[in-house]
mmCIF file of C-alpha atoms in Angstrom:
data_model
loop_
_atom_site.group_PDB
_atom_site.id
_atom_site.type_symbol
_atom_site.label_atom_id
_atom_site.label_comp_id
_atom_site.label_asym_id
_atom_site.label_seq_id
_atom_site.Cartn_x
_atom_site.Cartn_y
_atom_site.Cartn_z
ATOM 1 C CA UNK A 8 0.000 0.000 0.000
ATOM 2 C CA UNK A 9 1.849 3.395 -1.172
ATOM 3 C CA UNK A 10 1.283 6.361 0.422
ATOM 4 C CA UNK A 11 -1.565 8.079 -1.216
ATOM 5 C CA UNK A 12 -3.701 5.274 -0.918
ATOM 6 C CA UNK A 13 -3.291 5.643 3.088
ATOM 7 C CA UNK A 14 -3.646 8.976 3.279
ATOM 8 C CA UNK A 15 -7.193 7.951 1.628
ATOM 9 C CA UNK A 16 -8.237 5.343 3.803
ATOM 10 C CA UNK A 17 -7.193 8.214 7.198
ATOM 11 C CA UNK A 18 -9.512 10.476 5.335
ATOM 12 C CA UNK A 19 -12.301 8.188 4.268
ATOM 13 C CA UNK A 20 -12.604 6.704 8.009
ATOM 14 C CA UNK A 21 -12.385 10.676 8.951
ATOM 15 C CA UNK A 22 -15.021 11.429 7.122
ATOM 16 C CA UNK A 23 -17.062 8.417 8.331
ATOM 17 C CA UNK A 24 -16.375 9.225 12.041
ATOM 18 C CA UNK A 25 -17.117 12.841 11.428
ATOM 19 C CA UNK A 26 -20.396 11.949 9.659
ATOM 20 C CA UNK A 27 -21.197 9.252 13.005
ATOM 21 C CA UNK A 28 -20.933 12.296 14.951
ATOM 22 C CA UNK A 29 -22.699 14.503 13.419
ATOM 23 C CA UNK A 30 -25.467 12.196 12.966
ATOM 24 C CA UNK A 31 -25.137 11.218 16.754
ATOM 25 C CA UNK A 32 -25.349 15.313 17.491
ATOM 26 C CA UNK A 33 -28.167 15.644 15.197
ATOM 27 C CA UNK A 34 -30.248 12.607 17.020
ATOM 28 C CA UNK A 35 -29.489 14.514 20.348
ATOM 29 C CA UNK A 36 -30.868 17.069 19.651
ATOM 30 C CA UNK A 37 -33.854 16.319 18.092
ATOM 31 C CA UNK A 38 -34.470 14.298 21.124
ATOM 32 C CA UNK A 39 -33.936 16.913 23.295
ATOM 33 C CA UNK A 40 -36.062 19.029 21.148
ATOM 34 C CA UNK A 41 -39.177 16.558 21.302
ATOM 35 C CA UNK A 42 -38.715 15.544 25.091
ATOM 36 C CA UNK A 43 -38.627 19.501 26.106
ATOM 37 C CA UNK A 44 -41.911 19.774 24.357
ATOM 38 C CA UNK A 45 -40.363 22.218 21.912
ATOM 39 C CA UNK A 46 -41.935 20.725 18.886
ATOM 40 C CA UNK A 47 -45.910 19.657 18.921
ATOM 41 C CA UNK A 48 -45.268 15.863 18.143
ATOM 42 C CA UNK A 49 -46.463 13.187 20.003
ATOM 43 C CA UNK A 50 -44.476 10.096 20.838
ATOM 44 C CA UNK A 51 -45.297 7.127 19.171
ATOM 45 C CA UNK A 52 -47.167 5.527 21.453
ATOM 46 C CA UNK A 53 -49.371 8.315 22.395
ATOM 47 C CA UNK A 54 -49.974 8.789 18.668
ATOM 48 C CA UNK A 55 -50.845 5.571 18.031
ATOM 49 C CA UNK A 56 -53.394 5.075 20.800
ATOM 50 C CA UNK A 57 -55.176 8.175 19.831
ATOM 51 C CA UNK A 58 -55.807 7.314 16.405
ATOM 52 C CA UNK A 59 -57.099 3.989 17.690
ATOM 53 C CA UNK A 60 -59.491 5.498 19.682
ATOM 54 C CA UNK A 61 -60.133 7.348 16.870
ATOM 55 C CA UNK A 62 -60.618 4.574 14.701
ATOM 56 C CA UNK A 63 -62.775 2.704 17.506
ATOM 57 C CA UNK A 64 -65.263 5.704 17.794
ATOM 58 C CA UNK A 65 -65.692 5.707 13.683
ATOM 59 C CA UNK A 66 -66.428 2.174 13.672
ATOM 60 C CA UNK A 67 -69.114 2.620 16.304
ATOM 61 C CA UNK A 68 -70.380 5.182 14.477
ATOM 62 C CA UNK A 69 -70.915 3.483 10.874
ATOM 63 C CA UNK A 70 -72.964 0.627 12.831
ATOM 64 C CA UNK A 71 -75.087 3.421 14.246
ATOM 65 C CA UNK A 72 -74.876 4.742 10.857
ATOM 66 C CA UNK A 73 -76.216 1.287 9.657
ATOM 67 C CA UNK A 74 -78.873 0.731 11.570
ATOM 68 C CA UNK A 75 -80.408 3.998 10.923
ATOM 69 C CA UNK A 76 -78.946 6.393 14.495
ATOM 70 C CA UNK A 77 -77.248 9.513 14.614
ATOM 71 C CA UNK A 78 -73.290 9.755 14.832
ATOM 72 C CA UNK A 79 -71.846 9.666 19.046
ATOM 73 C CA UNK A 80 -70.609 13.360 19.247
ATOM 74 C CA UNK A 81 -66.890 13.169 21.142
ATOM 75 C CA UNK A 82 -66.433 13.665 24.883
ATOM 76 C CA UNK A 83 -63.597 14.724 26.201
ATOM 77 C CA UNK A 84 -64.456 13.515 29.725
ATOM 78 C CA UNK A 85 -66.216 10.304 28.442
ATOM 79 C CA UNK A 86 -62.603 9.455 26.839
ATOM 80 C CA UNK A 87 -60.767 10.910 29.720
ATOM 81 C CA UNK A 88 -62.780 8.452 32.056
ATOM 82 C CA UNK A 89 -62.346 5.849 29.020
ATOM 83 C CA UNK A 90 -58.304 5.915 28.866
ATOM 84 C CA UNK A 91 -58.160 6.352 32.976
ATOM 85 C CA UNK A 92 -60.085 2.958 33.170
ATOM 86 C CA UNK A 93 -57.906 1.136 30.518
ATOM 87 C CA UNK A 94 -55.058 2.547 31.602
ATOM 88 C CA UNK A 95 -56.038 0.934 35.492
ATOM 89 C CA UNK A 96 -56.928 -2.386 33.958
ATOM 90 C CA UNK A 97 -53.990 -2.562 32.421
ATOM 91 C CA UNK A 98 -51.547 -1.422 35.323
ATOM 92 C CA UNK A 99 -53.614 -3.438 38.052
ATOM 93 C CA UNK A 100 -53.695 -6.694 35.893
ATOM 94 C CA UNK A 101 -57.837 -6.999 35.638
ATOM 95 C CA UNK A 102 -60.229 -6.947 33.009
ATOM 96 C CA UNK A 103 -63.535 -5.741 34.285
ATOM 97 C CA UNK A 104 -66.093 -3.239 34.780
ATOM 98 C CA UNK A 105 -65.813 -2.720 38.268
ATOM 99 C CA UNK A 106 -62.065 -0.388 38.730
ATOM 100 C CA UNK A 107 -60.038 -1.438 41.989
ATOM 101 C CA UNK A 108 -62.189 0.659 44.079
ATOM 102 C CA UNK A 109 -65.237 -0.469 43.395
ATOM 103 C CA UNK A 110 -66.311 2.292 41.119
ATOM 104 C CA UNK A 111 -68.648 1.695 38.169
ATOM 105 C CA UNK A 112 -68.656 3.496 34.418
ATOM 106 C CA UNK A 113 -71.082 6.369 35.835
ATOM 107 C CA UNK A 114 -69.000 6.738 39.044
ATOM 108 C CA UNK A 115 -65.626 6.970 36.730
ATOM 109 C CA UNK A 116 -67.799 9.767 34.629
ATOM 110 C CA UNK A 117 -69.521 11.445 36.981
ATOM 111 C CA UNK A 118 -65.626 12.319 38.900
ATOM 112 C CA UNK A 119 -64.676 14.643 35.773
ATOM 113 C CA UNK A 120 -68.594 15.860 34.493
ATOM 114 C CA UNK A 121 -72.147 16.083 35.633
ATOM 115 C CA UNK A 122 -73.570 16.501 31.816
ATOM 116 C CA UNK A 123 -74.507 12.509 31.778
ATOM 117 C CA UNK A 124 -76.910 11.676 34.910
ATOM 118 C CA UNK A 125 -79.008 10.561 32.843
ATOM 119 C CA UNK A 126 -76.830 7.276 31.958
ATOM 120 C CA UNK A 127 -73.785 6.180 30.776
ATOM 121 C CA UNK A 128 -72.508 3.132 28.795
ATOM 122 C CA UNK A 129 -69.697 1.296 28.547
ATOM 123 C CA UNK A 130 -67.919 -1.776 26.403
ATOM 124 C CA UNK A 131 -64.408 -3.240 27.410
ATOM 125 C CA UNK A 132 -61.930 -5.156 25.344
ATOM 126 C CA UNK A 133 -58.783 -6.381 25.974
ATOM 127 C CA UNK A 134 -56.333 -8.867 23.426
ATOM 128 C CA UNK A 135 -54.142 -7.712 20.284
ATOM 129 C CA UNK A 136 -57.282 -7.305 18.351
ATOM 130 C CA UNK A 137 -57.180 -4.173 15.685
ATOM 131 C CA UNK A 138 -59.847 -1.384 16.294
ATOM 132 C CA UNK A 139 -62.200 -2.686 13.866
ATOM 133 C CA UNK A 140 -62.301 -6.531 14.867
ATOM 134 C CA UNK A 141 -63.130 -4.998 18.543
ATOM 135 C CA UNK A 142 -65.877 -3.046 17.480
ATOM 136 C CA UNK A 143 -67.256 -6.210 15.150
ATOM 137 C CA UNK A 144 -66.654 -8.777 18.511
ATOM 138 C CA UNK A 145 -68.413 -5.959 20.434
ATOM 139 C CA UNK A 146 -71.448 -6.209 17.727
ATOM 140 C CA UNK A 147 -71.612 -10.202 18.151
ATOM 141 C CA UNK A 148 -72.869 -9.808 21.509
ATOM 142 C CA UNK A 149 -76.284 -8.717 22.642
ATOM 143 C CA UNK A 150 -75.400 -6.560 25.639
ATOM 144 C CA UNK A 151 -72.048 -4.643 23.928
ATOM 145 C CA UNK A 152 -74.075 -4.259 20.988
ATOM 146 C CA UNK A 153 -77.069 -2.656 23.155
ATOM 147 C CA UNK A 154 -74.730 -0.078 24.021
ATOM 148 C CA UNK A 155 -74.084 1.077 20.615
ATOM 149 C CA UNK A 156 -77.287 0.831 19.606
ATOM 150 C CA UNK A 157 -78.945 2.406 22.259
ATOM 151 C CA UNK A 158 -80.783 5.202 20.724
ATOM 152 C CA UNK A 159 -80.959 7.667 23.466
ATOM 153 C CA UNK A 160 -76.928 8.018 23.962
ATOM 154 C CA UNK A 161 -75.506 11.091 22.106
ATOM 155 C CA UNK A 162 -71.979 10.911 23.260
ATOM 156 C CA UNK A 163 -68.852 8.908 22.800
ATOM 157 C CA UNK A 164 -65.418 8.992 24.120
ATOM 158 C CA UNK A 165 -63.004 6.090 23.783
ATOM 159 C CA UNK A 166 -59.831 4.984 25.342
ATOM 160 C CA UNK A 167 -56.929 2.309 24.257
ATOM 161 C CA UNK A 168 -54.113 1.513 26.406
ATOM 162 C CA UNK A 169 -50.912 -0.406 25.149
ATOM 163 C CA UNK A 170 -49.691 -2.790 28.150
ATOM 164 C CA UNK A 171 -50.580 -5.104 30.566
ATOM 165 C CA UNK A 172 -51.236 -8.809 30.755
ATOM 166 C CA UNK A 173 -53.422 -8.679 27.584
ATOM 167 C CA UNK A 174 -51.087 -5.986 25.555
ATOM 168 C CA UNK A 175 -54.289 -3.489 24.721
ATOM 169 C CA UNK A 176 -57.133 -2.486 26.975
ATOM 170 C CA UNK A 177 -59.936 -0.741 24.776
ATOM 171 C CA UNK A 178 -62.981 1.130 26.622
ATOM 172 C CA UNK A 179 -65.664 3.118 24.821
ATOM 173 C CA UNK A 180 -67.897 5.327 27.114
ATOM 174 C CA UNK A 181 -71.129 6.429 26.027
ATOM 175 C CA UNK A 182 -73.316 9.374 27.391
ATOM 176 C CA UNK A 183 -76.621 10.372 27.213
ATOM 177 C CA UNK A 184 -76.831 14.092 28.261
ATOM 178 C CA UNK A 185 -80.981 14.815 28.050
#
């Protein structure tokens, strides 16, 4: 090997360490950048459960849609109360409607609003199922599919949780505010 071909190799793994670097700055700091909140994107996993509650909500909808009833308007509280509940079931390793302290849907609802005394609904899943296999499971059987046929709820809010025993807790929550 003569000279000028080291002197190639020195700056070829230069320039390869130099682009490593950079590339290992550049990571950094777009890191720090997202984790200070500096830039409005949501990690992944926040993302990702959103638009599955998004999803979940639309698929309720087209059965109403199907069987002749008005679109669930959104709830913020009814999917705050939705994701707190999945979020418990999947932390304290149960699957139910009852949470740990013996509250029910309407007591989980009633803690953030008073806008649904009139009754509240609600459907749990938990498994790897996808959005839309949920909501056709949740269609198969007579008291889910009550729920979202129930012609006098107006409201929806839904909640999906990555974790737990099952990997994904899904609760919808349905109001009816008259």
């Amino acid at each position: 090997m003569n000279e000028l071909e080291r002197t190639s190799i020195r700056h070829t793994c230069r320039a390869f360490r130099l682009r490593r670097t950079l590339a290992s700055a550049t990571l950094t700091s777009l890191v720090a950048i997202l984790g200070a909140g500096l830039v409005g994107v949501a990690p992944a996993s926040a993302w990702s459960s959103r638009s599955a509650e998004r999803v979940l909500r639309t698929c309720v909808n087209h059965e109403r849609a199907i069987h002749g009833l008005p679109k669930l308007r959104f709830s913020k509280a009814l999917r705050s109360a939705a994701r707190s509940h999945a979020r418990s079931m999947a932390r304290g390793g149960y699957f139910s409607h009852t949470d740990r302290s013996g509250g029910s849907a309407y007591q989980r609802v009633a803690r953030r609003t008073d806008r649904y005394r009139r009754g509240v609904g609600e459907n749990i899943a938990a498994g790897r199922w996808t959005m839309k296999r949920t909501c056709r499971e949740w269609m198969r059987s007579p008291g889910h599919r009550a729920i979202i046929l129930d012609p006098s709820f107006e409201y929806s809010g839904a909640g999906v949780i990555r974790g737990g025993r099952y990997g994904r807790y899904m609760v919808l929550n349905v109001g009816d505010s008259r």
